[in-house]
Amino acid sequence: SGILAASPKTYDGGWAEKIDGVPETLQGPPYNLITRGAPFTARRVFRLQFDSPLAGDVRPFLLGQSLSKGNRNATISDSWLHDSYARAALLQSTGARAERLLVQRAGGVHVSSELEWLEGDLALQDVQVVDSTFEQCGEPAIEVSPQAAGTVLRGNSVEPTSRAVGMPPFLLPLASPPPQPPPWSPTSPPAPPPLPPPSPPLPSSPAPSHPPPPVPPP
């Protein structure tokens, strides 16, 4: 390991020394890191300057890792992993802990870095898989790479068949249905505004008075 003396310089389009493009360099010797069919399209390269010489066994084309950017001490807990097409979980970060899992009908849990895919810590170590149940997860249900130093497996049970479960006990508090909204009812249209009061009746005019017609003489 080493400490950077300055911010990395960025080179786009290939290695700073113009050896070749990034995919071509990673595919060929002495790296031999990825196959020619791997979909590796990144072209960005960083040149690093350290504040002091690195260890003598550090040589060109070794794979490096930034410890400040890793996912160390990740935790998967109280989870139900089931019916996975392949592995249920791949633990690749140092200090990762999987605890109180129910794993069913999957490829189990693998503790391993896959550097040919540029995945995982370079020195994967101190991973824990504890207090978990594996049902119908193949053999072995927990596979540990020989390079994963310090791996702890404790309190796990492995069963060849899986039981039908509605919900693991640790998920039951989350299984109750959420409260339902009140039944929908159409909204009544707003009431029309009140009618204005009726106009008062107009005052009646007195009938005109006319003298009675004359009475003819007998």
Coordinates of C-alpha atoms in Angstrom, one line a residue:
S1 CA 0.0 0.0 0.0
G2 CA 1.0 3.6 -0.5
I3 CA -0.1 7.2 0.0
L4 CA -0.6 9.4 -3.0
A5 CA 1.6 12.5 -3.2
A6 CA -0.8 14.4 -5.5
S7 CA -4.2 14.1 -7.2
P8 CA -4.3 11.5 -10.0
K9 CA -3.7 12.7 -13.5
T10 CA -6.3 11.6 -16.0
Y11 CA -5.7 10.3 -19.5
D12 CA -8.5 9.5 -21.8
G13 CA -8.2 7.1 -24.7
G14 CA -5.5 4.7 -23.5
W15 CA -2.6 4.1 -21.2
A16 CA -0.6 7.1 -20.4
E17 CA 2.5 5.4 -22.0
K18 CA 0.4 4.7 -25.1
I19 CA 1.1 1.0 -24.8
D20 CA -2.3 0.2 -26.2
G21 CA -6.0 0.7 -25.4
V22 CA -7.4 -0.3 -22.0
P23 CA -9.2 -3.5 -23.2
E24 CA -6.3 -4.7 -25.3
T25 CA -3.8 -4.2 -22.5
L26 CA -5.9 -6.0 -19.9
Q27 CA -6.5 -8.9 -22.2
G28 CA -2.8 -9.5 -23.1
P29 CA 0.3 -10.5 -21.1
P30 CA 1.5 -9.9 -18.5
Y31 CA -1.9 -8.8 -17.2
N32 CA -4.2 -11.5 -18.8
L33 CA -7.0 -10.1 -16.7
I34 CA -10.1 -10.3 -18.9
T35 CA -11.1 -12.5 -21.9
R36 CA -11.6 -11.0 -25.3
G37 CA -15.3 -11.5 -25.1
A38 CA -15.6 -9.3 -22.0
P39 CA -17.7 -6.2 -22.5
F40 CA -15.0 -3.8 -21.2
T41 CA -15.4 -0.4 -22.8
A42 CA -13.9 2.1 -20.3
R43 CA -11.1 4.2 -21.8
R44 CA -10.2 6.4 -18.8
V45 CA -6.8 5.8 -17.2
F46 CA -5.2 7.4 -14.2
R47 CA -1.5 8.0 -13.5
L48 CA -0.7 7.9 -9.8
Q49 CA 2.2 9.5 -8.0
F50 CA 3.1 8.2 -4.6
D51 CA 4.9 10.1 -1.9
S52 CA 7.5 7.3 -1.3
P53 CA 8.7 4.2 -3.2
L54 CA 6.3 1.2 -3.0
A55 CA 7.3 -2.3 -1.9
G56 CA 9.8 -4.1 -4.0
D57 CA 7.3 -6.7 -5.2
V58 CA 5.1 -4.0 -6.8
R59 CA 5.7 -4.3 -10.5
P60 CA 4.0 -3.0 -13.7
F61 CA 0.4 -4.2 -14.4
L62 CA -0.4 -5.3 -10.9
L63 CA -4.0 -4.6 -10.0
G64 CA -4.5 -1.8 -7.5
Q65 CA -7.4 -0.9 -5.2
S66 CA -8.4 2.4 -3.5
L67 CA -9.2 1.4 0.1
S68 CA -11.1 4.7 0.6
K69 CA -13.6 3.8 -2.2
G70 CA -14.4 0.2 -1.2
N71 CA -17.5 -1.3 0.4
R72 CA -15.8 -2.8 3.4
N73 CA -17.7 -4.0 6.4
A74 CA -21.0 -4.4 4.4
T75 CA -23.8 -6.2 6.2
I76 CA -26.7 -8.4 5.1
S77 CA -29.0 -9.3 8.0
D78 CA -32.5 -10.6 8.7
S79 CA -33.2 -11.3 5.1
W80 CA -34.9 -14.0 3.0
L81 CA -33.0 -14.9 -0.2
H82 CA -34.8 -17.4 -2.3
D83 CA -35.3 -18.9 -5.8
S84 CA -32.2 -17.3 -7.3
Y85 CA -31.1 -18.4 -10.8
A86 CA -27.5 -18.8 -9.5
R87 CA -25.8 -17.7 -6.3
A88 CA -28.0 -16.1 -3.6
A89 CA -25.2 -13.8 -2.5
L90 CA -21.6 -13.2 -3.4
L91 CA -19.6 -11.7 -0.5
Q92 CA -16.6 -9.9 -1.9
S93 CA -15.7 -7.1 0.5
T94 CA -13.4 -7.4 3.5
G95 CA -15.2 -7.4 6.8
A96 CA -18.6 -8.3 5.2
R97 CA -21.1 -10.0 7.5
A98 CA -24.2 -12.1 6.6
E99 CA -26.3 -13.0 9.6
R100 CA -29.7 -14.4 10.3
L101 CA -30.5 -15.2 6.7
L102 CA -33.0 -17.7 5.3
V103 CA -31.6 -18.9 2.0
Q104 CA -33.8 -21.3 -0.1
R105 CA -33.6 -22.9 -3.5
A106 CA -30.5 -21.1 -4.8
G107 CA -26.8 -21.6 -5.3
G108 CA -25.9 -20.7 -1.7
V109 CA -23.4 -18.0 -0.6
H110 CA -20.0 -17.6 -2.1
V111 CA -17.1 -15.8 -0.3
S112 CA -14.7 -15.0 -3.1
S113 CA -13.3 -12.1 -5.1
E114 CA -13.4 -12.5 -8.9
L115 CA -10.5 -10.5 -10.1
E116 CA -10.9 -11.7 -13.7
W117 CA -14.1 -9.6 -13.6
L118 CA -12.4 -6.8 -11.6
E119 CA -14.7 -7.6 -8.7
G120 CA -14.0 -7.8 -5.0
D121 CA -11.2 -6.9 -2.6
L122 CA -7.6 -7.8 -3.7
A123 CA -7.0 -9.2 -0.2
L124 CA -10.4 -10.4 0.8
Q125 CA -10.5 -11.3 4.5
D126 CA -12.5 -11.4 7.7
V127 CA -15.9 -12.3 6.1
Q128 CA -18.5 -13.8 8.5
V129 CA -21.6 -16.0 7.7
V130 CA -23.3 -16.7 11.0
D131 CA -26.7 -17.9 12.4
S132 CA -28.2 -18.5 9.0
T133 CA -30.3 -21.4 7.5
F134 CA -29.6 -22.8 4.0
E135 CA -32.3 -25.0 2.4
Q136 CA -31.9 -26.8 -0.9
C137 CA -28.8 -24.6 -1.8
G138 CA -26.6 -27.2 -3.4
E139 CA -23.3 -28.5 -2.1
P140 CA -21.6 -26.7 -0.6
A141 CA -24.2 -24.2 0.5
I142 CA -21.4 -21.9 1.7
E143 CA -18.4 -21.9 -0.6
V144 CA -15.2 -20.1 0.6
S145 CA -12.3 -19.3 -1.6
P146 CA -8.9 -20.4 -0.2
Q147 CA -7.7 -16.8 -0.7
A148 CA -10.4 -15.4 1.7
A149 CA -8.4 -15.4 4.9
G150 CA -10.0 -15.3 8.3
T151 CA -13.5 -16.3 7.1
V152 CA -15.8 -17.2 10.0
L153 CA -18.7 -19.7 9.6
R154 CA -20.7 -20.2 12.8
G155 CA -24.2 -21.3 13.8
N156 CA -25.4 -22.1 10.3
S157 CA -27.7 -25.0 9.4
V158 CA -27.9 -26.7 6.0
E159 CA -30.9 -28.7 4.9
P160 CA -31.2 -30.7 1.6
T161 CA -34.8 -29.7 1.1
S162 CA -36.7 -26.5 1.6
R163 CA -39.9 -26.0 3.5
A164 CA -42.8 -23.9 2.4
V165 CA -42.9 -20.8 4.5
G166 CA -45.3 -17.9 4.2
M167 CA -42.9 -15.5 5.7
P168 CA -39.8 -15.9 7.8
P169 CA -40.3 -15.0 11.5
F170 CA -38.1 -11.9 11.3
L171 CA -40.2 -10.5 8.4
L172 CA -43.6 -11.0 10.1
P173 CA -43.7 -7.5 11.6
L174 CA -43.5 -6.2 8.0
A175 CA -46.0 -8.7 6.6
S176 CA -49.2 -7.1 8.0
P177 CA -51.1 -5.3 5.3
P178 CA -51.0 -1.5 5.3
P179 CA -54.2 0.3 6.5
Q180 CA -56.7 0.5 3.8
P181 CA -58.2 3.9 2.8
P182 CA -61.9 4.5 3.4
P183 CA -64.3 3.3 0.7
W184 CA -64.5 5.6 -2.2
S185 CA -67.7 7.5 -2.7
P186 CA -68.5 10.0 -5.4
T187 CA -68.2 13.5 -4.3
S188 CA -71.6 15.3 -4.1
P189 CA -71.7 18.4 -6.3
P190 CA -71.6 21.6 -4.5
A191 CA -75.0 23.0 -3.4
P192 CA -76.3 25.8 -5.7
P193 CA -76.2 29.3 -4.2
P194 CA -79.4 30.4 -2.4
L195 CA -82.0 32.1 -4.5
P196 CA -82.5 35.8 -3.9
P197 CA -85.6 36.7 -1.9
P198 CA -88.7 37.4 -4.0
S199 CA -89.3 41.0 -4.9
P200 CA -92.1 42.7 -2.9
P201 CA -95.4 43.0 -4.8
L202 CA -96.0 46.3 -6.5
P203 CA -98.7 48.5 -4.7
S204 CA -102.1 48.2 -6.5
S205 CA -103.5 51.4 -8.0
P206 CA -107.1 52.3 -7.0
A207 CA -109.7 51.6 -9.7
P208 CA -110.7 54.8 -11.5
S209 CA -114.2 56.1 -10.5
H210 CA -116.7 56.8 -13.2
P211 CA -120.2 58.4 -12.7
P212 CA -123.0 56.0 -13.2
P213 CA -124.6 56.1 -16.6
P214 CA -127.8 58.3 -16.7
V215 CA -131.1 56.5 -16.2
P216 CA -133.5 57.1 -19.1
P217 CA -136.9 58.7 -18.2
P218 CA -139.8 56.4 -17.9

